[in-house]
Amino acid sequence: MNRSPHITNAPTVSSIMSKVLIGLLPGIIVYAWLFGGGIIITLTLATATALVTEALMLKLRKRSIQPFLSDYSAIITAWLLALAIPPLAPWWLIVVGTAFAIIVAKQLYGGLGYNPFNPAMVGYAVLLISFPVIMTKWPAALSLAQTKLSFMDQFHYIFSATLPSNVNIDAVTSATPLDYLKTQLKLNQSMTVIQSAPIFGIVGSKGVEMIVLAYLAGGLFLLQQRIITWHLPIAFLGAIAAIAGLFWIIDSTQFASPMFHLFSGASMLGAFFILTDPISGPTTQKGKLYFAAGAGIITYLVRVYGGYPDGVAFAVIFMNICVPLIDMYTQPRVFGHRE
Amino acid sequence: MNAPINIASLLKKTKDVFRFHGGVHPPENKTQSTQLPIGRLPMPKQLVLPLRQHVGNIPKTKVAIGDKVLKGQLIAEAEGAVSAAIHAPTSGIVSAIGEAVIPHPSGLPDHCITITPDGEDSWIERHPQDWRTTDVDTLINSLHLSGIVGLGGATFPTQIKLRSGKTTIHTLVINAAECEPYITCDDMLMREYHEQIVNGIAVAKRLLGATNVVIGIEDNKTEAIKAMRAAIANTDIQLKIVPTIYPSGDARRLVYLLLGQEVPHNKRSTEVGIQVFNVATVLALYRYFEFGEPALSRVVSMTGNVEQPQNFEVLFGTPLLDLVKAAGGSKADTSHYIMGGPMMGFNLPSENVPITKAANCIIAASPTLFEPTPPAMPCIRCSRCADACPVNLQPQELYWFAKSDNFEKAHDYNLFDCIECGACSYVCPSNIPLVQYYRYAKSEIIALDKAKEAANIARERNEFRLARIEREKQERAGKHAARAQGAKAAETSHDAPTANDKQAAIAAAIARAKAQKNADNIQPQNTTNLSASTQAEIDEINARRVAAGLTKQSPIEVNADKQAKIAAAVARAKSQKAEVDTLRQNADNQTKQPVADIEKQAKINAAIERAKTLKAAAAKETVNDVNTQPVIDLDKQAKIDAAIARAKAQKAAALKAKENQPKE
Ligand code: SF4
Ligand code: SF4
């Protein structure tokens, strides 16, 4: 038998995936610290749902369960989805979203390696379209909330939608800066006034900035570990900065600064953790640049002109559609083939 | 491999070498076998010399069992341009000629000449040549008796590489990169024979008429670099240190590294004026001309799971186990032996194989040194493979196409540019045996092309046949008409000379045509005027052949043989089709469980082996044909048929013209 090469030096799929999970940890810790333990509940729920549905589907599809469950890819989908939806959303929301992501967006397409769309983003988009009100009800950071919810309060709220009798939900939630910005601009408020609202921090939204920085740290870890390459994050963040900068230079009273866009919403999470899903992304280096730049521009346009507060999910899904085309037109020149 | 490295390597790009895309850096494992100088083996009890040790035609055996041979004596002569001679590595008796197991992944036995050494090691008369002044053509012509082939592992007969044809060679590249892990034979050669190597370079330079010489050595061979530097001090030979990155020793990659020139994919490097020789090969050239020594031995790295890894000068035909013993024997947990490096080498079918010209390195393998690969997972499109590919291919796409039998697409994505270096598999986190898929796809494409060609020829032949039948019908009709006319003429006149004449003419023409046809079927014989000795030789060969069950075939048998071959080809095509179907089915099941992958893997391997076997068998068929009767190949047959048909048509036309004339 001739099975050359006889040696390999590759991280296993599960080690790659587990490093992605590790990369998410700093963001999760800061998240829990700023917004309370609710996110831990959501993450746990999502993880459990993902594993159960994945196992179920593998069984239905008569595939062996163990190697595919231990590749951690389902957990990544679960975590990304959990981090993208409001942490106090009712339990069934995350369950439905995760199950949809795993069953429809992943397993029905053939499972690991075969899904054309990022499952987490499909799950997110479906939830956003189906339950827009819940999906945009974000709790304010603990430091801002008029009433602070304890972990047990959050636990209760997630599972029974009931709060302690003295608290009402509007006191807990607030609009996200991206959302607030959009509605206030429609009311002809000037940018300086809008940005002086307490939910705004130094560059992005108060508190969320910290989470974003933690995501950035996790992303740098992935770069250092060679789990991802620079192409996707740099092109994505660069495109957002460039297009935001352009609009901002044209009219800084109407358009937020590039820094605000980089540090708000899912920009950083998207750059390092969502866009970098290899399965639904392009494989050529040039293709990665186009893919990420396109996603950045669409994200910005949805944020500024679209009907939804953040555009990362739609941008990623749209660019996923373009992947075969991008791959086809960005084939590198093969050695010895002159153009 | 990954982008961050690429940026770093771009920055690091040293002044005089040009980095190619991709490449990997596996653990080198070279120091183990460079602790001791090149060693020598005691004379083996037997030397088994496979005739097939190189790329090209099987050489023609020149000895018979029982013959006494001297060291350096020609025992098999190069057959045609692409072939290499074989010599007796020592003096002794030819003790066997026949099938024996050879170092080939198929594990199939092949034709070998076995010599039992007499222990005297006495040389034939050697004929050194003054390579500095002798006419270049004479030197090159004498090389077909040298048995020298590329010793880097490619084993291409060296004399063809020196006949560059129309293009002039301006640059000679000496490949001393030795990029595969574990292999150190070139390293040791350079350390110990640098002077001779430099002389060998001068030989090759003169034979090629090259003006520049560049040696490329990987930067991990500091001692060899030092030795070579000193040796070339007073020459105009350039020495370039290339980074230690696999596969820098691949000829095209090395040319790019050293000269910054990409050899176009559809051209050989000679077509752009560059020739590449391995260090060991130029050394062999020098020894051939300077001392009259043909290719009798080579340096082999014996390393891996042996007590004392070392390089040895090994006579061709030496049993592998003798080499293992010389290296202190293999450790207890040795599972098998790999010939070549860990990236491109193959598992030897048995430990009883002989060392051949292609054996640059033998690695004793154990489960600890070479962990079994875990089952393959689905491709996650991580593109690590693409980042590692030195040819800048998209291995994950090629894999996809190969797996789904989309051969056309695989071809479009330049599958045939793949050098099977294995860099992609080396980095694949899903443990996909990518190279196996490429080998499989390549062999399938080649087989399909061949089947298509055969089908085309068959169709053409059928068309010719139909045309011939049609013409024959017309001829018959013409004859009937002629007969009818003749009868009529006889009725009217008692003497009908014209009709009779015509009849005779037709008969004569038919007889001529028949004779012609028979003549076409008769094989040219060069056995008519033979000297007694040649006749004796032929008789003896015939006797052997009869003994071997290869009786002489009549032309009819030849035809039957051909028919059988066509049937075999069809059967082969069918079985391949079936193979493809099973593989496709397996591909569908593949994600079901990795276990299926293993099975599939086994199947692919089996398919590859089968393909190889078929190829080997086909090659053997040709050999047998050469020995028995030159079987007209299909193509030639078609041409002959066409010629016959043409001749017939002409004759018919002439006949008709003749028939028409007298009527006027
Ligand atoms: S073949 Fe292997 S290395 Fe290449 S993209 Fe797929 S998983 Fe990655
Ligand atoms: S084996 Fe072929 S596809 Fe893989 S890295 Fe080498 S050249 Fe590229």
PDB file of C-alpha atoms in Angstrom, chain A residues 26-27 30 33-34 205-215 263:
ATOM      1  CA  PRO A  26     -12.680  36.295  26.873  1.00  0.00           C
ATOM      2  CA  GLY A  27     -15.682  37.866  25.198  1.00  0.00           C
ATOM      3  CA  VAL A  30     -16.647  40.093  29.899  1.00  0.00           C
ATOM      4  CA  TRP A  33     -19.488  40.309  33.942  1.00  0.00           C
ATOM      5  CA  LEU A  34     -21.201  43.306  32.338  1.00  0.00           C
ATOM      6  CA  SER A 205     -21.832  51.384  23.022  1.00  0.00           C
ATOM      7  CA  LYS A 206     -21.086  51.570  26.674  1.00  0.00           C
ATOM      8  CA  GLY A 207     -20.008  48.252  28.073  1.00  0.00           C
ATOM      9  CA  VAL A 208     -20.277  46.516  24.756  1.00  0.00           C
ATOM     10  CA  GLU A 209     -17.006  48.185  23.837  1.00  0.00           C
ATOM     11  CA  MET A 210     -15.354  46.052  26.452  1.00  0.00           C
ATOM     12  CA  ILE A 211     -16.844  42.876  25.066  1.00  0.00           C
ATOM     13  CA  VAL A 212     -15.741  43.900  21.604  1.00  0.00           C
ATOM     14  CA  LEU A 213     -12.206  44.381  22.859  1.00  0.00           C
ATOM     15  CA  ALA A 214     -12.338  40.925  24.398  1.00  0.00           C
ATOM     16  CA  TYR A 215     -13.463  39.472  21.080  1.00  0.00           C
ATOM     17  CA  PHE A 263     -16.785  48.761  17.956  1.00  0.00           C
TER      18      PHE A 263
END
